[in-house]
Coordinates of C-alpha atoms in Angstrom, one line a residue:
M1 CA -0.8 9.7 11.4
D2 CA -3.3 7.7 9.5
L3 CA -4.2 3.9 9.2
P4 CA -2.1 3.2 5.5
Q5 CA -4.8 1.7 3.7
L6 CA -3.7 0.1 0.7
S7 CA -7.4 -1.4 -2.7
V8 CA -6.6 -4.1 -3.8
T9 CA -8.7 -5.2 -7.8
V10 CA -9.0 -7.9 -9.1
L11 CA -10.0 -7.4 -13.2
G12 CA -8.0 -11.3 -14.1
A13 CA -6.8 -14.1 -13.1
G14 CA -8.8 -14.8 -10.2
Q15 CA -10.0 -17.6 -9.2
E16 CA -9.1 -18.6 -12.8
V17 CA -5.3 -18.9 -15.0
G18 CA -5.8 -16.1 -17.7
R19 CA -5.9 -12.3 -18.4
S20 CA -4.1 -11.4 -15.4
C21 CA -4.7 -7.9 -14.3
C22 CA -4.3 -6.7 -10.6
V23 CA -5.4 -3.5 -9.4
L24 CA -3.5 -1.4 -6.7
R25 CA -4.3 1.9 -4.8
Y26 CA -3.1 4.3 -2.6
R27 CA -3.4 7.4 -1.5
G28 CA -4.6 9.1 -4.3
K29 CA -1.9 6.6 -6.6
T30 CA -3.6 3.7 -9.3
V31 CA -1.3 1.0 -10.6
V32 CA -1.9 -1.9 -13.1
C33 CA -0.1 -5.3 -13.0
D34 CA -0.2 -7.2 -16.0
A35 CA -2.5 -7.0 -18.9
G36 CA -3.4 -10.6 -19.6
V37 CA -5.8 -12.0 -22.3
H38 CA -7.7 -15.3 -21.5
P39 CA -6.4 -18.2 -24.2
A40 CA -10.6 -20.0 -23.7
H41 CA -12.2 -17.1 -25.1
H42 CA -11.6 -14.4 -27.5
G43 CA -13.1 -11.0 -28.6
I44 CA -13.1 -8.9 -26.3
A45 CA -14.6 -11.1 -23.5
S46 CA -10.4 -13.1 -23.7
L47 CA -9.6 -9.5 -21.7
P48 CA -10.0 -8.2 -17.8
F49 CA -13.0 -6.5 -16.5
L50 CA -11.6 -3.9 -18.2
D51 CA -15.5 -1.7 -16.9
E52 CA -14.5 -1.6 -14.0
L53 CA -11.0 0.8 -14.2
D54 CA -10.9 4.2 -15.1
W55 CA -7.8 4.1 -16.2
S56 CA -6.5 8.3 -17.7
T57 CA -6.4 7.4 -13.8
V58 CA -3.5 5.3 -13.6
D59 CA 0.3 6.6 -12.6
A60 CA 1.1 3.2 -13.9
I61 CA 1.6 -0.4 -15.8
L62 CA 4.2 -2.4 -14.7
I63 CA 4.0 -5.5 -17.7
T64 CA 6.0 -9.0 -16.1
H65 CA 7.0 -10.9 -18.6
F66 CA 5.9 -10.4 -22.1
H67 CA 3.0 -14.1 -22.5
L68 CA -0.5 -13.9 -23.7
D69 CA -2.0 -14.1 -20.5
H70 CA -0.4 -11.4 -18.5
A71 CA 0.0 -9.0 -21.6
A72 CA -1.6 -9.3 -24.6
G73 CA -3.9 -7.0 -23.2
L74 CA -1.7 -3.9 -23.0
T75 CA -2.4 -2.7 -26.6
Y76 CA -5.4 -2.1 -26.7
I77 CA -5.9 -1.2 -23.1
M78 CA -3.3 1.8 -24.0
E79 CA -4.9 2.3 -28.0
K80 CA -8.9 1.9 -27.2
T81 CA -9.5 3.2 -23.8
N82 CA -9.2 6.6 -22.5
F83 CA -5.4 5.4 -21.0
R84 CA -4.3 8.2 -23.9
E85 CA -6.2 11.1 -21.5
G86 CA -4.4 10.3 -18.2
K87 CA 0.1 10.5 -17.7
G88 CA 0.3 7.0 -17.1
K89 CA 2.9 4.9 -18.6
V90 CA 4.0 1.1 -19.2
Y91 CA 7.2 -0.4 -17.9
M92 CA 8.5 -3.7 -18.9
T93 CA 12.2 -5.4 -19.0
S94 CA 14.3 -4.7 -22.3
A95 CA 14.2 -8.9 -23.1
T96 CA 10.1 -8.7 -22.1
K97 CA 9.7 -6.4 -24.6
A98 CA 12.1 -7.9 -26.6
V99 CA 10.4 -10.7 -26.9
Y100 CA 6.7 -9.8 -26.6
K101 CA 7.1 -8.3 -29.7
F102 CA 7.4 -11.7 -31.5
I103 CA 4.8 -13.3 -29.4
M104 CA 2.1 -10.2 -30.1
Q105 CA 3.3 -10.2 -34.2
D106 CA 2.3 -14.6 -33.9
F107 CA -1.0 -12.6 -32.0
L108 CA -1.5 -10.5 -34.9
R109 CA -1.4 -12.6 -37.7
M110 CA -3.3 -15.4 -36.1
S111 CA -6.7 -13.1 -34.9
S112 CA -6.8 -11.4 -38.6
T113 CA -8.5 -14.2 -39.2
S114 CA -10.9 -13.2 -35.8
T115 CA -14.7 -11.6 -37.1
E116 CA -13.5 -9.5 -33.9
P117 CA -9.7 -8.9 -33.7
L118 CA -9.3 -7.2 -30.4
F119 CA -5.8 -4.2 -32.5
S120 CA -4.7 -3.5 -35.3
P121 CA -1.3 -3.4 -36.2
L122 CA -1.0 0.0 -36.4
D123 CA -2.0 -0.6 -33.1
F124 CA 0.5 -2.1 -31.6
S125 CA 2.8 -0.1 -33.4
L126 CA 1.7 2.7 -31.1
S127 CA 1.6 1.2 -28.2
F128 CA 4.9 -0.6 -28.2
S129 CA 7.0 2.6 -29.1
S130 CA 5.5 4.0 -25.6
I131 CA 6.5 1.6 -23.9
V132 CA 9.3 1.9 -21.3
T133 CA 12.1 -0.7 -20.6
V134 CA 14.3 -0.5 -17.4
A135 CA 16.3 -3.6 -15.7
A136 CA 17.3 -6.4 -13.1
H137 CA 18.1 -5.0 -9.5
Q138 CA 16.4 -0.1 -11.2
F139 CA 15.0 1.3 -9.2
I140 CA 12.1 3.7 -11.0
V141 CA 10.6 6.4 -9.8
P142 CA 6.9 6.4 -12.4
C143 CA 6.1 9.1 -10.4
P144 CA 5.9 11.1 -7.2
G145 CA 4.8 8.7 -4.1
V146 CA 5.2 5.5 -6.3
S147 CA 8.5 3.7 -6.9
F148 CA 8.9 0.0 -8.0
T149 CA 11.9 -2.0 -8.6
P150 CA 12.4 -5.4 -11.3
F151 CA 14.1 -8.9 -8.8
H152 CA 14.0 -11.8 -11.2
A153 CA 10.9 -14.1 -11.4
G154 CA 12.8 -16.8 -13.6
H155 CA 9.6 -18.0 -15.3
V156 CA 10.7 -16.7 -18.2
L157 CA 13.4 -14.8 -20.2
G158 CA 12.6 -10.8 -18.8
A159 CA 9.9 -11.7 -15.8
W160 CA 10.8 -9.3 -13.1
L161 CA 9.2 -9.8 -8.9
K162 CA 7.6 -6.1 -8.2
V163 CA 7.6 -6.1 -4.4
L164 CA 4.5 -6.5 -4.3
Y165 CA 3.2 -8.7 -7.3
T166 CA 4.9 -11.9 -8.6
G167 CA 2.9 -12.8 -11.3
D168 CA 4.4 -16.2 -12.3
Y169 CA 8.0 -16.8 -11.1
S170 CA 10.1 -20.6 -10.4
R171 CA 12.0 -21.4 -7.4
E172 CA 14.5 -24.0 -9.5
D173 CA 17.4 -22.7 -11.6
D174 CA 17.1 -24.1 -14.9
R175 CA 19.9 -23.4 -18.1
H176 CA 19.1 -21.0 -19.1
L177 CA 17.4 -18.9 -16.3
V178 CA 18.0 -18.3 -12.2
Q179 CA 14.7 -19.1 -10.0
A180 CA 13.3 -15.8 -8.4
Q181 CA 15.1 -13.5 -6.0
V182 CA 12.9 -13.0 -2.3
P183 CA 13.3 -8.9 -2.7
S184 CA 15.7 -8.2 0.6
I185 CA 12.8 -5.7 2.0
R186 CA 9.8 -7.1 3.1
P187 CA 6.8 -6.4 1.7
D188 CA 3.0 -5.5 3.5
V189 CA 1.0 -7.4 0.4
L190 CA 2.9 -10.2 -0.9
I191 CA 0.1 -11.2 -4.0
V192 CA 1.3 -14.4 -5.6
E193 CA 0.9 -16.9 -7.6
S194 CA -1.6 -20.2 -7.4
T195 CA -0.9 -21.9 -10.3
Y196 CA -0.6 -25.9 -8.2
G197 CA -2.2 -25.3 -5.8
V198 CA -0.5 -27.5 -3.4
Q199 CA 0.7 -30.2 -5.2
K200 CA 4.2 -30.5 -5.9
H201 CA 6.3 -31.5 -9.1
E202 CA 8.4 -33.8 -9.8
A203 CA 12.2 -32.7 -8.8
L204 CA 13.7 -31.0 -11.3
R205 CA 16.9 -33.6 -12.5
G206 CA 15.1 -36.3 -12.3
R207 CA 12.6 -35.5 -14.3
E208 CA 14.9 -33.9 -17.0
Q209 CA 16.1 -37.0 -16.7
R210 CA 14.2 -39.7 -17.0
F211 CA 12.8 -36.8 -20.4
V212 CA 16.3 -37.4 -21.6
D213 CA 15.8 -42.0 -21.3
L214 CA 12.4 -42.2 -23.4
V215 CA 14.2 -40.0 -26.1
T216 CA 17.2 -42.3 -26.6
A217 CA 15.2 -45.2 -26.3
V218 CA 13.1 -43.9 -28.8
V219 CA 15.2 -43.3 -30.5
K220 CA 18.2 -45.8 -30.9
R221 CA 15.0 -48.0 -31.9
G222 CA 14.9 -46.0 -35.2
G223 CA 12.0 -44.1 -33.2
H224 CA 11.4 -40.3 -34.3
V225 CA 10.0 -37.8 -31.1
L226 CA 7.0 -35.5 -30.7
L227 CA 7.6 -32.9 -28.7
P228 CA 4.9 -30.0 -28.3
S229 CA 5.7 -27.4 -26.2
F230 CA 4.1 -24.3 -27.2
A231 CA 5.1 -21.5 -24.3
L232 CA 7.8 -19.7 -25.2
G233 CA 10.4 -19.8 -23.2
R234 CA 9.9 -24.3 -21.8
A235 CA 10.9 -25.3 -26.2
Q236 CA 14.6 -23.4 -25.3
E237 CA 14.1 -25.4 -22.2
I238 CA 14.3 -28.1 -23.7
L239 CA 15.9 -27.4 -27.1
L240 CA 19.1 -26.9 -23.9
I241 CA 18.3 -30.4 -22.3
L242 CA 18.3 -31.6 -25.4
E243 CA 22.2 -29.8 -26.8
E244 CA 23.2 -30.7 -23.7
H245 CA 23.0 -34.6 -23.9
W246 CA 23.3 -34.4 -27.6
S247 CA 26.7 -33.4 -26.9
K248 CA 27.9 -36.2 -24.6
N249 CA 26.7 -38.7 -26.5
P250 CA 28.6 -39.1 -29.5
D251 CA 26.4 -41.8 -31.4
L252 CA 23.6 -38.9 -31.3
H253 CA 25.8 -37.1 -33.8
S254 CA 23.2 -38.5 -36.4
V255 CA 20.3 -37.6 -35.1
P256 CA 19.2 -34.3 -36.2
I257 CA 16.4 -31.8 -33.7
Y258 CA 14.2 -30.0 -35.5
Y259 CA 12.3 -27.2 -34.2
V260 CA 8.5 -26.2 -35.6
S261 CA 6.8 -23.4 -33.8
S262 CA 4.2 -23.2 -36.1
L263 CA 2.5 -27.1 -36.0
A264 CA 3.8 -26.9 -31.7
K265 CA -0.8 -26.4 -31.2
K266 CA -2.4 -28.9 -33.8
C267 CA 0.8 -32.0 -31.9
M268 CA -0.4 -30.6 -28.7
A269 CA -3.7 -31.4 -29.3
D270 CA -4.0 -34.8 -30.7
I271 CA -1.1 -36.2 -27.6
Q272 CA -3.5 -34.2 -25.2
N273 CA -6.0 -36.6 -26.2
S274 CA -4.2 -39.9 -27.3
P275 CA -6.5 -42.0 -29.6
D276 CA -6.4 -45.1 -29.5
E277 CA -6.7 -44.7 -33.6
I278 CA -6.9 -41.8 -35.9
V279 CA -8.0 -41.5 -39.6
S280 CA -5.6 -41.2 -42.4
L281 CA -6.2 -38.3 -44.4
K282 CA -7.2 -40.9 -46.8
G283 CA -10.5 -41.8 -44.9
S284 CA -9.4 -45.1 -43.6
T285 CA -8.7 -46.0 -39.2
V286 CA -5.0 -46.5 -37.8
P287 CA -4.2 -47.5 -35.5
R288 CA -2.1 -45.1 -33.0
R289 CA 1.0 -47.0 -32.7
L290 CA 3.1 -43.9 -30.2
A291 CA 3.7 -44.2 -27.2
V292 CA 2.3 -41.4 -24.8
E293 CA 4.8 -40.0 -21.9
V294 CA 3.9 -37.4 -19.9
I295 CA 6.8 -35.0 -18.7
S296 CA 5.7 -31.4 -16.9
F297 CA 8.5 -28.8 -17.5
S298 CA 6.4 -26.0 -15.8
A299 CA 7.5 -22.8 -14.9
H300 CA 5.3 -23.0 -11.9
V301 CA 6.2 -23.6 -8.1
D302 CA 5.0 -26.5 -7.3
G303 CA 2.9 -26.0 -3.6
E304 CA 5.3 -26.6 -1.2
Q305 CA 8.1 -23.8 -3.5
N306 CA 4.9 -22.1 -3.4
L307 CA 4.8 -21.7 0.6
E308 CA 8.3 -22.3 0.7
F309 CA 8.5 -18.5 -0.6
I310 CA 5.6 -17.0 0.9
K311 CA 7.6 -17.9 5.0
Q312 CA 10.2 -16.4 3.2
V313 CA 8.7 -13.0 2.4
K314 CA 6.1 -12.3 5.0
A315 CA 4.2 -10.2 4.2
Q316 CA 1.1 -9.6 5.8
H317 CA -1.6 -9.7 3.4
I318 CA -0.9 -13.2 0.7
I319 CA -3.6 -12.2 -2.6
L320 CA -3.8 -15.3 -4.0
M321 CA -4.3 -15.0 -8.6
H322 CA -3.5 -17.1 -10.5
G323 CA -5.2 -20.4 -10.5
E324 CA -8.1 -22.1 -10.5
A325 CA -10.4 -22.0 -7.3
K326 CA -9.8 -25.8 -6.5
A327 CA -5.8 -25.5 -6.5
M328 CA -6.4 -21.6 -5.3
F329 CA -8.1 -22.9 -1.5
S330 CA -6.7 -26.0 -1.8
L331 CA -3.4 -23.4 -1.4
K332 CA -5.3 -21.4 1.2
S333 CA -6.7 -24.0 2.9
K334 CA -2.5 -25.0 3.8
L335 CA -1.8 -21.4 4.2
E336 CA -4.1 -20.4 7.1
Q337 CA -3.0 -23.3 8.6
Q338 CA 0.8 -22.4 8.7
Y339 CA -1.1 -18.9 10.0
A340 CA -3.5 -20.1 12.6
G341 CA -3.3 -17.9 15.4
N342 CA -0.3 -15.8 14.8
E343 CA 1.4 -12.6 16.2
E344 CA 2.2 -10.8 13.1
G345 CA -2.1 -11.2 12.5
I346 CA -1.0 -12.9 8.8
Q347 CA -4.2 -12.5 6.6
V348 CA -4.6 -14.8 3.1
H349 CA -7.4 -13.8 0.8
A350 CA -8.6 -15.2 -2.8
P351 CA -10.3 -12.6 -4.2
H352 CA -12.5 -13.6 -7.3
N353 CA -12.3 -11.9 -10.0
T354 CA -13.6 -7.6 -9.2
E355 CA -13.4 -8.0 -5.7
N356 CA -11.6 -4.9 -3.9
L357 CA -10.0 -5.7 -0.7
K358 CA -8.6 -2.6 1.6
L359 CA -6.2 -3.7 3.5
T360 CA -4.6 -2.5 6.4
F361 CA -1.3 -2.7 7.6
R362 CA 1.4 -2.5 10.5
G363 CA 0.9 0.5 12.3
D364 CA 4.5 0.8 13.2
R365 CA 6.7 3.4 10.5
I366 CA 9.9 5.1 11.0
A367 CA 10.7 7.9 10.8
K368 CA 14.7 9.8 9.9
A369 CA 16.2 12.2 12.6
I370 CA 18.1 15.0 10.8
G371 CA 19.2 18.0 12.3
R372 CA 19.8 19.1 16.1
I373 CA 17.9 16.1 16.7
A374 CA 20.1 13.5 15.0
E375 CA 23.3 14.8 17.1
R376 CA 21.5 14.5 20.3
K377 CA 22.4 11.0 22.1
V378 CA 20.1 9.5 23.4
A379 CA 18.8 6.5 25.8
E380 CA 17.1 3.5 23.6
N381 CA 13.1 4.1 24.4
A382 CA 13.6 8.3 25.2
T383 CA 11.0 10.3 23.6
L384 CA 11.6 12.9 21.1
Q385 CA 9.9 16.0 20.4
G386 CA 9.7 17.4 16.7
L387 CA 8.1 18.2 13.5
L388 CA 7.0 14.9 11.7
L389 CA 7.1 15.9 7.8
S390 CA 5.2 13.8 5.8
K391 CA 6.3 13.2 1.2
D392 CA 6.1 11.1 -0.6
Y393 CA 5.2 8.5 2.4
T394 CA 8.9 8.2 4.0
F395 CA 8.7 10.3 7.3
T396 CA 11.0 12.5 8.9
L397 CA 11.9 13.7 12.5
L398 CA 13.6 17.4 13.3
D399 CA 13.5 20.3 15.2
P400 CA 11.8 23.5 14.4
R401 CA 14.6 25.7 13.9
D402 CA 16.2 23.1 10.9
L403 CA 12.9 22.7 9.1
A404 CA 14.2 25.7 7.3
E405 CA 17.6 24.2 6.5
F406 CA 16.1 21.2 5.2
T407 CA 13.5 21.6 3.4
G408 CA 12.7 25.4 2.7
L409 CA 9.5 25.6 4.4
S410 CA 9.3 28.2 7.5
T411 CA 7.3 28.6 10.6
S412 CA 4.8 31.7 10.9
V413 CA 3.0 31.9 15.2
V414 CA -0.7 33.5 14.8
V415 CA -1.3 36.1 17.7
Q416 CA -5.1 37.1 18.5
T417 CA -5.8 39.6 20.5
Q418 CA -9.2 40.4 21.7
R419 CA -10.5 43.5 23.3
V420 CA -13.0 43.5 26.0
A421 CA -14.6 47.2 27.7
I422 CA -14.7 46.8 31.7
S423 CA -16.0 48.8 34.1
V424 CA -13.9 47.5 37.6
S425 CA -10.4 48.3 38.5
L426 CA -8.2 45.7 37.4
D427 CA -7.4 44.5 41.1
L428 CA -10.8 43.1 40.7
V429 CA -10.3 41.4 38.2
K430 CA -6.9 40.7 38.7
W431 CA -8.6 38.5 41.9
H432 CA -11.5 36.5 40.2
L433 CA -9.0 35.0 37.6
E434 CA -6.7 33.8 40.6
G435 CA -9.6 32.8 42.3
F436 CA -10.1 30.6 38.6
F437 CA -6.8 29.8 37.4
G438 CA -4.6 30.5 40.5
S439 CA -1.4 32.3 40.0
V440 CA -1.6 35.3 38.1
V441 CA 1.6 37.0 36.9
D442 CA 1.1 41.1 38.1
G443 CA 3.7 42.7 35.5
I444 CA 4.3 45.6 32.4
D445 CA 4.4 45.1 29.7
A446 CA 7.6 45.9 26.9
D447 CA 5.1 48.8 25.5
H448 CA 4.4 48.9 29.8
V449 CA 1.5 48.6 30.3
R450 CA 0.2 46.9 33.0
T451 CA -0.1 43.0 32.6
L452 CA -1.5 40.1 33.3
R453 CA -0.7 36.7 32.8
V454 CA -2.4 34.2 32.7
M455 CA -1.1 30.2 32.7
G456 CA 1.9 31.7 31.9
T457 CA 0.2 32.0 28.0
V458 CA -2.3 34.3 27.9
D459 CA -2.1 37.8 28.7
V460 CA -5.0 40.3 30.3
K461 CA -3.0 43.8 29.4
H462 CA -4.8 46.7 30.9
T463 CA -4.8 49.2 28.1
R464 CA -7.5 51.8 29.3
E465 CA -9.4 52.5 32.0
D466 CA -12.4 50.9 30.6
E467 CA -10.9 48.7 28.5
L468 CA -8.7 45.1 28.6
M469 CA -6.6 43.4 25.7
L470 CA -6.2 39.8 25.6
E471 CA -3.4 39.0 23.7
W472 CA -2.0 35.3 23.1
E473 CA -0.1 32.5 21.0
S474 CA -2.9 30.8 19.4
S475 CA -2.9 27.2 19.8
V476 CA -5.1 24.6 20.6
T477 CA -5.0 24.9 24.1
T478 CA -4.0 28.7 24.2
D479 CA -7.3 29.1 22.8
M480 CA -9.6 27.1 25.2
I481 CA -6.5 29.4 27.7
A482 CA -7.9 32.6 25.7
D483 CA -11.4 32.2 26.0
S484 CA -12.1 30.7 29.3
T485 CA -10.2 33.9 30.1
L486 CA -12.9 36.4 28.7
A487 CA -15.5 34.6 29.2
L488 CA -14.8 34.7 32.7
I489 CA -13.7 38.8 32.6
L490 CA -17.6 39.2 31.1
G491 CA -19.3 38.2 34.0
I492 CA -17.6 39.9 36.9
E493 CA -19.7 42.9 36.7
S494 CA -23.3 40.9 37.1
S495 CA -21.4 38.1 39.7
P496 CA -22.7 38.7 42.9
A497 CA -19.7 38.2 44.5
S498 CA -18.3 40.7 43.3
V499 CA -20.7 43.4 44.4
K500 CA -20.4 41.4 48.2
L501 CA -16.6 42.0 48.0
T502 CA -16.0 46.0 46.5
M503 CA -18.9 46.6 49.5
S504 CA -16.5 45.5 52.0
S505 CA -13.1 45.9 53.3
H506 CA -12.0 43.0 51.7
S507 CA -8.2 43.5 50.1
H508 CA -8.7 42.2 46.3
H509 CA -4.6 41.0 46.7
T510 CA -5.9 38.7 49.4
H511 CA -8.0 35.6 49.2
A512 CA -10.8 35.3 52.0
D513 CA -10.2 34.0 55.6
E514 CA -12.6 31.4 57.6
E515 CA -15.1 33.9 57.4
D516 CA -15.6 34.2 53.8
E517 CA -15.1 30.9 53.0
E518 CA -19.4 30.7 51.5
L519 CA -17.8 34.3 49.3
M520 CA -14.8 32.2 47.6
Q521 CA -17.5 29.2 47.2
Q522 CA -19.7 30.7 45.2
I523 CA -17.0 32.9 43.4
R524 CA -15.7 29.7 42.4
C525 CA -18.9 28.3 41.6
E526 CA -19.3 30.6 39.3
H527 CA -15.4 30.3 37.8
I528 CA -16.6 27.4 36.8
A529 CA -20.2 27.5 35.1
A530 CA -18.8 30.7 33.5
F531 CA -15.9 27.8 32.1
L532 CA -18.0 25.2 30.8
E533 CA -21.1 28.0 29.2
S534 CA -18.3 29.2 27.4
H535 CA -17.7 25.3 26.3
F536 CA -21.6 24.0 25.7
G537 CA -23.6 27.6 26.5
S538 CA -25.9 27.0 30.0
A539 CA -25.1 26.0 33.1
E540 CA -26.3 26.5 36.3
I541 CA -25.7 26.4 39.7
D542 CA -27.4 24.9 42.2
L543 CA -26.6 26.0 46.2
P544 CA -28.0 24.8 48.6
D545 CA -30.0 26.6 51.6
D546 CA -28.7 26.5 54.6
T547 CA -25.5 28.8 55.0
K548 CA -23.4 25.5 57.3
D549 CA -24.4 23.0 54.7
R550 CA -23.0 24.9 51.0
L551 CA -19.8 24.7 54.0
D552 CA -20.2 21.0 53.7
D553 CA -21.6 20.2 50.9
P554 CA -20.6 19.8 46.9
A555 CA -22.6 22.7 45.6
I556 CA -24.3 21.2 41.8
I557 CA -23.5 23.1 39.0

């Protein structure tokens, strides 16, 4: 059974945050996870390293969620590469596709002002209609040998965790999302984000309380609160927090809450800089009189949550993505310390963009026993014999007699024959065969032909006075025995032992006694030499010169 090997190539989000794109290749199948753009770059430079892959060979593209750094490059791949020349399909959850449409419409609007837009609205429409939607926990088979099941990832609405690849995920329950689920099966490889490295977040309830306390204090003194939250998903969460707090505090009902998405990016840039003064529209300098507080509502796991999740998944290979190099390597170092000297050979990888990892896995594989084998009462640690069938990387063990019933296949037996001209008696042939192989069965076959059976597998039939026919069912072992038998028979006529034996009064049915030990030693050497010649080409016999030495010392071949 060949050792499974998975090829993993990171085309984006390798030691960086942005343009997530990961290529998985296994036994001729290719799956791509995510296809985003990099928010810090523009045009072609914002895309993953697409030239590293022949996109017509892709069997499936899986989009984990609608954020631009995971999905905005999809249209370019579908319409501007040779992806359409293949048979690949694109999958995302229904919730992801619903929001992805609006996100991409806004992306197209923003891109229309660029001198190098990646694609047109028509390209987007064509690609959007080809996307296949799936549901959480649905078992999907895009093509033979490939399957996947979406799990909730707790990052944004519609995000899902694949068996091997997390995308972005969260391990906290909030008001509109459940936390990421740990799959019930143990994957061989976990490809996981490393956004925050080993950094720890403030406790969720603590930061929520600090947030509403700050907002309440500001509005009660007549002030205004600006909340920059341009990541779709986090804005909804903040609005739900405020709605809950407002409902519990009637004195705040008169204070309106506005959400102005088009201003979010500009507001974020201004507040992040936190200048002591700003320039007004009239050109005059105005001192800053607003307070700035930073409270993170990130939908990404922190270091502790990530470590705990990785521990629960128990994958043999851990591949870190979606993190700046410093954060990624801090997490990698922590994991390597944690798994140092582990018996299961757990390995941690932090690939850079375009790096190709070739991973091998545990040698154990599970085979399902069916038919007669499954009906047997088998003791623990017992050895089973049968046919091991592999289909779509699953294994089945069955009795050869059940092959046709369970698979529609049938077995065949190859019978080989070889005819040899001889000028010696069959008794002499039998004597030589017994000297080399030991016991030889002498009998008559169904056609009343005298037959010598060698080692229970090769029949030597005396079909005519001057002809022998070798017959056997072909296999690795029987082919070797047949080759040796043929080589021995071809050497009988030229063997000095045969000449001496036919001139003596010895019966061919009785092996030599002590007086014939010298003759038998020569015969054995000749038989061994014939066997070696049949497999290696040539062999020479060197017997001791002295008669006594011939009996006491071994011959050299």
